[in-house]
Coordinates of C-alpha atoms and ligand atoms in Angstrom, one line a residue:
M22 CA 75.4 102.4 163.1
S23 CA 76.7 102.5 159.8
P24 CA 79.3 99.8 158.0
I25 CA 82.4 102.9 158.4
V26 CA 81.4 102.9 162.4
D27 CA 81.0 99.0 162.5
R28 CA 84.2 98.7 160.9
K29 CA 86.2 101.4 163.1
L30 CA 85.3 99.5 166.3
E31 CA 86.1 95.8 164.5
H32 CA 89.5 97.9 163.6
I33 CA 90.1 98.9 167.4
N34 CA 88.9 95.2 168.9
V35 CA 91.3 93.3 166.1
C36 CA 93.9 94.9 167.1
L37 CA 93.2 94.6 170.7
E38 CA 92.8 91.7 170.6
K39 CA 94.6 89.8 167.5
D40 CA 98.4 89.3 166.8
V41 CA 98.8 91.8 164.1
E42 CA 102.1 92.8 164.0
M43 CA 104.6 91.1 161.6
H44 CA 107.5 89.4 162.6
R45 CA 109.3 88.2 159.6
N46 CA 109.2 91.4 158.0
T47 CA 110.7 93.4 160.6
S48 CA 111.7 97.4 161.2
G49 CA 115.3 96.9 160.1
F50 CA 116.0 98.9 163.4
E51 CA 117.6 95.7 164.3
D52 CA 120.2 96.1 161.8
V53 CA 121.0 100.0 162.7
W54 CA 123.6 100.2 165.5
L55 CA 124.6 103.1 167.3
V56 CA 128.2 103.3 168.7
H57 CA 129.0 103.0 171.9
R58 CA 130.6 106.3 173.4
C59 CA 132.5 105.7 177.3
L60 CA 133.5 109.1 177.2
P61 CA 130.3 110.8 176.6
E62 CA 131.1 113.8 178.0
L63 CA 128.2 115.1 178.8
D64 CA 125.8 114.3 181.9
L65 CA 122.3 112.5 181.3
D66 CA 120.6 115.5 182.9
D67 CA 122.3 117.2 180.0
V68 CA 120.4 115.8 176.8
K69 CA 117.7 117.9 175.6
L70 CA 115.0 116.3 173.7
E71 CA 113.2 119.8 172.3
T72 CA 113.1 120.1 168.6
E73 CA 110.7 121.4 166.0
F74 CA 108.3 120.0 163.3
L75 CA 107.1 122.4 160.3
G76 CA 107.8 125.6 162.7
F77 CA 106.0 123.7 165.5
K78 CA 108.0 123.7 168.9
L79 CA 107.8 119.9 170.8
R80 CA 109.3 118.6 174.2
A81 CA 110.5 115.4 172.4
P82 CA 110.5 114.0 168.4
L83 CA 107.3 111.8 169.6
M84 CA 104.3 111.7 167.8
I85 CA 101.1 109.0 168.3
S86 CA 100.8 108.1 164.9
A87 CA 96.7 108.3 163.3
M88 CA 94.2 106.0 164.8
T89 CA 91.2 106.7 165.5
G90 CA 87.9 108.6 166.0
G91 CA 84.3 107.7 164.4
H92 CA 82.8 105.7 167.4
P93 CA 81.8 106.5 171.2
K94 CA 84.6 104.2 172.3
A95 CA 87.2 105.9 170.0
K96 CA 86.2 109.3 171.5
I97 CA 87.6 108.3 174.8
I98 CA 90.8 106.8 173.2
N99 CA 91.2 110.2 171.8
E100 CA 90.5 111.8 174.8
V101 CA 93.1 110.4 176.7
L102 CA 95.6 110.3 173.6
A103 CA 95.0 113.8 173.6
E104 CA 95.2 114.9 177.1
V105 CA 98.8 113.4 177.6
V106 CA 100.0 114.3 174.4
E107 CA 99.3 118.2 175.4
E108 CA 100.8 117.4 178.8
M109 CA 104.0 116.0 177.4
G110 CA 104.4 118.2 174.9
L111 CA 104.1 116.4 171.9
A112 CA 102.0 115.6 168.3
M113 CA 99.2 113.4 167.7
A114 CA 96.9 112.8 164.7
V115 CA 93.4 111.8 164.4
G116 CA 92.6 108.5 162.7
S117 CA 90.2 109.0 159.1
Q118 CA 87.7 111.7 159.5
R119 CA 85.7 110.1 157.0
A120 CA 82.9 109.0 159.3
A121 CA 82.3 112.4 160.9
L122 CA 82.3 114.1 157.3
I123 CA 79.2 111.6 156.2
D124 CA 77.7 111.9 159.7
G125 CA 78.4 115.4 161.6
R126 CA 77.0 113.8 164.6
L127 CA 80.4 112.1 164.6
A128 CA 82.1 115.1 164.6
D129 CA 82.4 115.6 168.3
T130 CA 85.1 112.2 168.5
F131 CA 87.0 113.6 166.3
S132 CA 87.3 117.2 167.9
V133 CA 87.2 116.2 171.4
A134 CA 91.1 116.0 170.8
R135 CA 91.9 119.8 170.3
R136 CA 89.6 120.3 173.0
K137 CA 91.8 118.2 175.4
A138 CA 94.8 119.7 173.5
P139 CA 94.7 122.9 173.0
T140 CA 98.3 123.7 172.2
A141 CA 99.7 120.6 170.5
F142 CA 100.4 120.1 167.2
L143 CA 97.2 118.1 165.4
V144 CA 96.9 116.2 162.7
A145 CA 94.0 115.9 160.8
N146 CA 93.6 112.2 158.6
I147 CA 91.9 111.9 155.6
G148 CA 92.6 108.7 152.8
A149 CA 93.9 109.4 149.6
A150 CA 91.4 107.2 148.3
Q151 CA 88.4 109.2 149.0
L152 CA 89.9 112.2 148.2
I153 CA 89.3 110.4 144.7
S154 CA 86.2 109.0 145.1
D155 CA 83.9 111.4 147.4
L156 CA 85.5 113.8 149.1
S157 CA 85.3 118.0 148.0
P158 CA 87.7 120.7 148.6
S159 CA 85.0 121.9 151.4
D160 CA 85.1 118.5 153.1
I161 CA 89.0 119.0 153.4
R162 CA 88.3 121.9 155.2
R163 CA 85.8 120.2 156.8
A164 CA 88.0 117.8 158.3
V165 CA 90.7 120.5 158.9
E166 CA 88.4 122.9 161.0
M167 CA 86.9 119.9 163.1
I168 CA 90.1 119.3 165.0
D169 CA 91.5 123.2 164.1
A170 CA 94.5 120.8 163.0
D171 CA 97.9 122.0 161.9
A172 CA 98.5 119.7 159.3
L173 CA 96.1 117.4 157.1
N174 CA 97.3 113.8 156.7
V175 CA 96.6 112.0 153.5
H176 CA 97.0 108.3 154.4
L177 CA 98.0 106.0 151.7
N178 CA 96.9 102.5 151.8
P179 CA 96.5 100.7 148.7
T180 CA 97.7 97.4 150.6
H181 CA 94.9 97.6 153.3
E182 CA 92.2 98.9 150.6
F183 CA 93.0 95.6 148.6
S184 CA 92.5 93.2 151.5
Q185 CA 89.8 94.9 153.4
L186 CA 86.5 93.4 152.6
R187 CA 84.2 95.6 150.6
G188 CA 87.9 97.9 150.3
E189 CA 88.0 100.8 147.9
P190 CA 91.6 99.9 145.9
R191 CA 91.1 102.9 143.3
F192 CA 93.9 104.9 142.9
R193 CA 94.1 106.0 139.7
G194 CA 95.0 109.5 139.9
V195 CA 95.8 109.8 143.0
L196 CA 98.6 111.6 143.0
Q197 CA 96.2 115.1 141.1
A198 CA 94.1 114.1 144.1
I199 CA 96.5 115.0 146.8
R200 CA 97.8 118.2 144.6
K201 CA 94.4 119.7 144.9
A202 CA 94.0 118.6 148.5
A203 CA 96.8 120.6 149.0
E204 CA 95.6 123.3 147.1
S205 CA 92.5 123.5 149.4
I206 CA 93.4 124.4 152.6
D207 CA 96.4 126.6 154.3
V208 CA 98.1 123.8 156.5
P209 CA 100.9 121.5 154.8
V210 CA 99.8 118.4 154.2
I211 CA 101.7 115.1 155.5
A212 CA 101.5 111.7 153.1
K213 CA 101.3 108.8 155.3
E214 CA 101.5 105.4 154.4
T215 CA 99.8 102.7 156.9
G216 CA 102.1 100.1 157.5
C217 CA 104.0 99.6 154.0
G218 CA 106.4 102.1 153.9
V219 CA 107.3 105.2 151.4
S220 CA 109.8 104.3 148.3
R221 CA 112.0 107.0 147.3
E222 CA 110.2 107.2 144.0
D223 CA 106.8 107.9 145.2
A224 CA 108.3 110.0 147.8
V225 CA 109.8 112.3 144.6
R226 CA 106.8 112.6 143.3
L227 CA 104.7 113.5 146.1
V228 CA 107.1 116.5 146.8
E229 CA 107.6 117.8 143.1
E230 CA 104.1 116.5 141.7
A231 CA 101.6 117.0 144.7
N232 CA 103.4 120.1 147.0
V233 CA 103.4 117.8 150.0
K234 CA 105.4 118.9 153.1
A235 CA 106.3 115.9 154.8
I236 CA 106.2 112.1 154.9
E237 CA 105.3 110.0 157.6
V238 CA 106.8 106.9 155.8
A239 CA 105.3 104.2 158.5
G240 CA 106.7 101.3 157.1
A241 CA 106.5 97.8 157.4
G242 CA 107.6 95.8 160.6
G243 CA 105.2 96.5 162.6
T244 CA 100.8 96.7 162.8
S245 CA 99.7 95.0 159.2
W246 CA 96.9 96.4 158.2
C247 CA 96.7 93.1 156.2
K248 CA 96.8 91.2 158.8
V249 CA 93.5 92.8 160.1
E250 CA 92.1 92.7 157.5
V251 CA 92.2 89.0 157.2
Y252 CA 90.9 88.3 160.7
R253 CA 87.9 90.4 159.7
S254 CA 87.6 88.3 156.8
Q255 CA 87.8 85.0 158.5
M256 CA 85.5 86.5 161.3
H257 CA 82.7 87.6 158.5
G258 CA 83.1 83.9 156.9
E259 CA 84.7 85.1 153.9
Q260 CA 87.5 82.4 153.5
L261 CA 88.0 83.1 149.9
K262 CA 89.0 86.8 150.5
A263 CA 91.0 85.9 153.6
R264 CA 93.5 83.2 151.9
I265 CA 93.8 85.7 148.9
A266 CA 95.0 88.7 150.9
D267 CA 97.2 86.6 153.5
V268 CA 100.5 86.3 151.4
F269 CA 100.6 90.1 151.5
S270 CA 100.4 90.1 155.5
E271 CA 104.3 90.9 156.2
W272 CA 104.0 93.3 152.7
G273 CA 106.1 96.3 152.6
I274 CA 109.1 98.5 153.3
P275 CA 110.5 98.2 156.9
T276 CA 110.6 101.2 158.7
A277 CA 114.2 101.6 158.4
L278 CA 114.6 101.3 154.7
S279 CA 111.7 103.5 154.0
V280 CA 113.2 106.4 156.0
V281 CA 117.2 106.4 154.1
E282 CA 115.2 105.7 150.8
V283 CA 112.7 109.0 151.6
K284 CA 115.5 111.2 153.7
S285 CA 118.0 110.4 150.6
S286 CA 116.3 111.7 147.7
V287 CA 113.9 114.9 149.1
D288 CA 114.6 117.7 151.7
V289 CA 111.6 117.8 153.4
P290 CA 110.8 116.5 157.1
V291 CA 110.3 112.5 157.9
I292 CA 108.3 110.9 160.3
A293 CA 109.6 107.3 160.8
S294 CA 106.6 105.0 161.9
G295 CA 105.9 101.7 161.5
G296 CA 106.7 99.1 164.4
I297 CA 108.7 101.8 166.5
R298 CA 108.3 100.1 169.7
S299 CA 111.4 101.5 172.0
G300 CA 113.1 104.4 172.7
L301 CA 116.1 102.9 171.5
D302 CA 114.1 102.6 167.9
C303 CA 113.4 106.3 168.1
A304 CA 116.8 107.0 168.5
K305 CA 118.0 104.8 165.8
A306 CA 115.4 106.4 163.6
L307 CA 116.8 110.1 164.1
A308 CA 120.3 109.1 163.7
I309 CA 119.5 107.7 160.2
G310 CA 117.7 111.1 159.1
A311 CA 114.0 111.3 160.6
D312 CA 113.0 113.9 162.3
L313 CA 110.0 112.8 164.3
A314 CA 109.0 108.8 165.3
G315 CA 105.2 108.0 165.5
V316 CA 103.9 105.0 167.5
A317 CA 100.2 103.8 166.6
L318 CA 99.2 100.5 168.5
P319 CA 101.9 100.6 171.9
A320 CA 99.7 104.1 172.3
L321 CA 96.2 102.3 171.7
R322 CA 97.1 99.4 174.0
A323 CA 98.1 101.9 176.7
A324 CA 95.0 104.3 175.7
V325 CA 92.6 101.6 176.4
E326 CA 94.1 101.3 180.2
G327 CA 93.6 104.9 180.8
G328 CA 95.7 107.8 181.1
E329 CA 98.4 106.8 183.8
A330 CA 99.5 103.5 181.2
L331 CA 99.6 105.8 178.2
R332 CA 101.4 108.3 180.1
A333 CA 104.4 105.3 181.7
M334 CA 104.5 104.1 177.9
L335 CA 105.7 107.3 176.8
T336 CA 108.1 108.1 179.4
V337 CA 109.8 104.9 179.2
F338 CA 110.2 105.7 175.0
I339 CA 111.3 109.0 176.1
E340 CA 113.9 108.3 178.8
Q341 CA 115.1 105.2 176.7
L342 CA 115.7 107.8 173.9
R343 CA 117.5 110.5 175.9
A344 CA 119.8 107.5 177.5
A345 CA 120.5 106.3 173.8
M346 CA 121.8 110.2 173.0
F347 CA 123.5 110.1 176.3
L348 CA 125.4 106.9 175.5
T349 CA 126.5 108.5 172.1
G350 CA 127.4 111.5 173.5
S351 CA 124.7 113.0 171.8
R352 CA 123.7 116.7 173.6
G353 CA 120.6 117.4 171.6
L354 CA 118.9 115.9 168.5
R355 CA 121.5 117.6 166.0
E356 CA 124.4 115.5 167.6
L357 CA 122.3 112.2 167.3
R358 CA 121.8 113.2 163.8
R359 CA 125.9 113.5 163.9
A360 CA 126.5 110.5 165.6
D361 CA 128.5 107.0 164.8
V362 CA 125.8 104.5 163.1
V363 CA 126.5 101.0 161.4
V364 CA 124.3 99.5 159.2
L365 CA 124.4 96.1 158.4
G366 CA 122.8 93.0 157.0
R367 CA 119.5 93.1 154.9
V368 CA 119.0 96.6 155.5
R369 CA 122.2 97.4 154.3
E370 CA 122.1 94.7 151.4
W371 CA 119.0 96.3 150.3
I372 CA 119.3 99.8 150.2
Q373 CA 122.4 98.7 147.8
A374 CA 120.0 96.6 145.8
R375 CA 118.2 100.3 145.2
G376 CA 121.0 102.2 144.7
V377 CA 121.2 104.3 147.2
D378 CA 124.7 105.6 148.0
L379 CA 124.4 104.4 152.0
D380 CA 127.8 105.6 153.1
G381 CA 127.7 108.9 150.9
Y382 CA 124.4 109.6 152.5
L383 CA 125.2 108.4 155.8
K384 CA 128.3 111.1 155.8
V385 CA 126.0 114.0 154.0
R386 CA 123.5 113.4 157.2
R387 CA 126.3 114.6 159.4
T388 CA 126.9 117.4 158.0
L389 CA 123.1 119.0 158.1
Ligands
LIG7 C1 93.7 101.2 165.2 C2 94.3 101.9 164.4 C3 93.7 102.5 163.3 C4 94.5 102.9 162.7 N1 93.4 104.1 162.0 C5 94.6 104.9 160.7 C6 93.5 106.1 160.2 O1 92.6 106.1 160.1 N2 94.0 106.6 159.2 C7 95.7 105.8 159.6 O2 96.4 107.1 158.4 N3 96.7 105.3 160.1 C8 95.4 105.0 160.6 N4 96.3 104.0 161.3 C9 98.1 103.3 161.1 C10 98.7 103.8 161.9 O3 98.5 105.7 161.8 C11 100.6 103.5 162.0 O4 100.3 103.7 160.5 C12 100.1 101.9 161.6 O5 99.7 101.7 162.3 C13 101.5 101.9 161.5 O6 102.3 102.0 162.8 P1 102.5 100.6 164.3 O7 103.4 99.6 163.8 O8 103.1 101.6 165.2 O9 100.6 100.7 165.0 C14 95.7 103.0 162.1 C15 96.5 102.0 163.5 C16 95.9 101.1 164.5 C17 96.8 100.4 165.0

């Protein structure tokens, strides 16, 4: 098998077998508090989770973030993810399709997602670094066609490329490459990070200069790709590489902060992801302005157990979200966005240090 295919399998195995999550640099949701209402004036059953994202209807504001494809094991995972996503009316992205653009025999490990989820909101995925170096406009169209995608994720992963053995930490010209990719397809581009978050300065450039239609922040606090690569370097006896990367294992903008940075500076839909580990995290993310919540590693762990485990995991998230809405008196997502939120501690300090008027932002959010 090719080095890319081997790498894909190693990534899945390391994510399943090792502790690859951040613990010191948390997602920040522990500093976001929803104010309890003892008079919610609605029944739990009244709570409605339906939403629209980029013109597409979803039964709940939840997405399985980009993970995999390009390997037989990945095909089974995509199959399980897609089947459950279709059944529950959620959204899903596939992992980087580069391997299948190089070797067409791998296309099926991605297109299985569309076969199993004929009506779901499905997102194709390619890396920004590869857009610069080796993908043509026709490759980008092929990636979209491969899964009959409703949108294209362009993933931004400088921390990962830098820390990865034989990575490609070359991002010169990245904004122009994303703009060209957006021009070459007729579905929207969603720029996404991969666990280090998006700053407001970068959000503005992505929207204004690269024609990006939505942003998935994929902030810090969940899966750390640097940790994954430190483990891989150690496995391959590359101790020096591991030591260089290790200090960046908890690098990045925590997810809650990234949502506020992005949402306070650009007017595009935002997916909160990176360390979303419960339906309460989802509720907090939506309350501070996100349009969807995205989850990767917990869905992978469940999917390898099978469809039933994944269905259970997603049901727990959805019912926790519903409960948080009930307890804040929020009949729908619009009301959740108007719920009283208190932001304390590190998150408040960070936001203020970045010059964002947090209280002004939260007030404006309530009027949207
Ligand atoms: C096994 C695995 C593979 C991933 N592969 C990709 C990928 O190919 N493309 C991408 O954009 N993000 C990829 N990601 C990153 C996720 O989409 C997500 O941004 C990140 O894991 C943070 O979310 P989490 O904390 O819920 O895991 C991958 C994540 C995991 C766990």
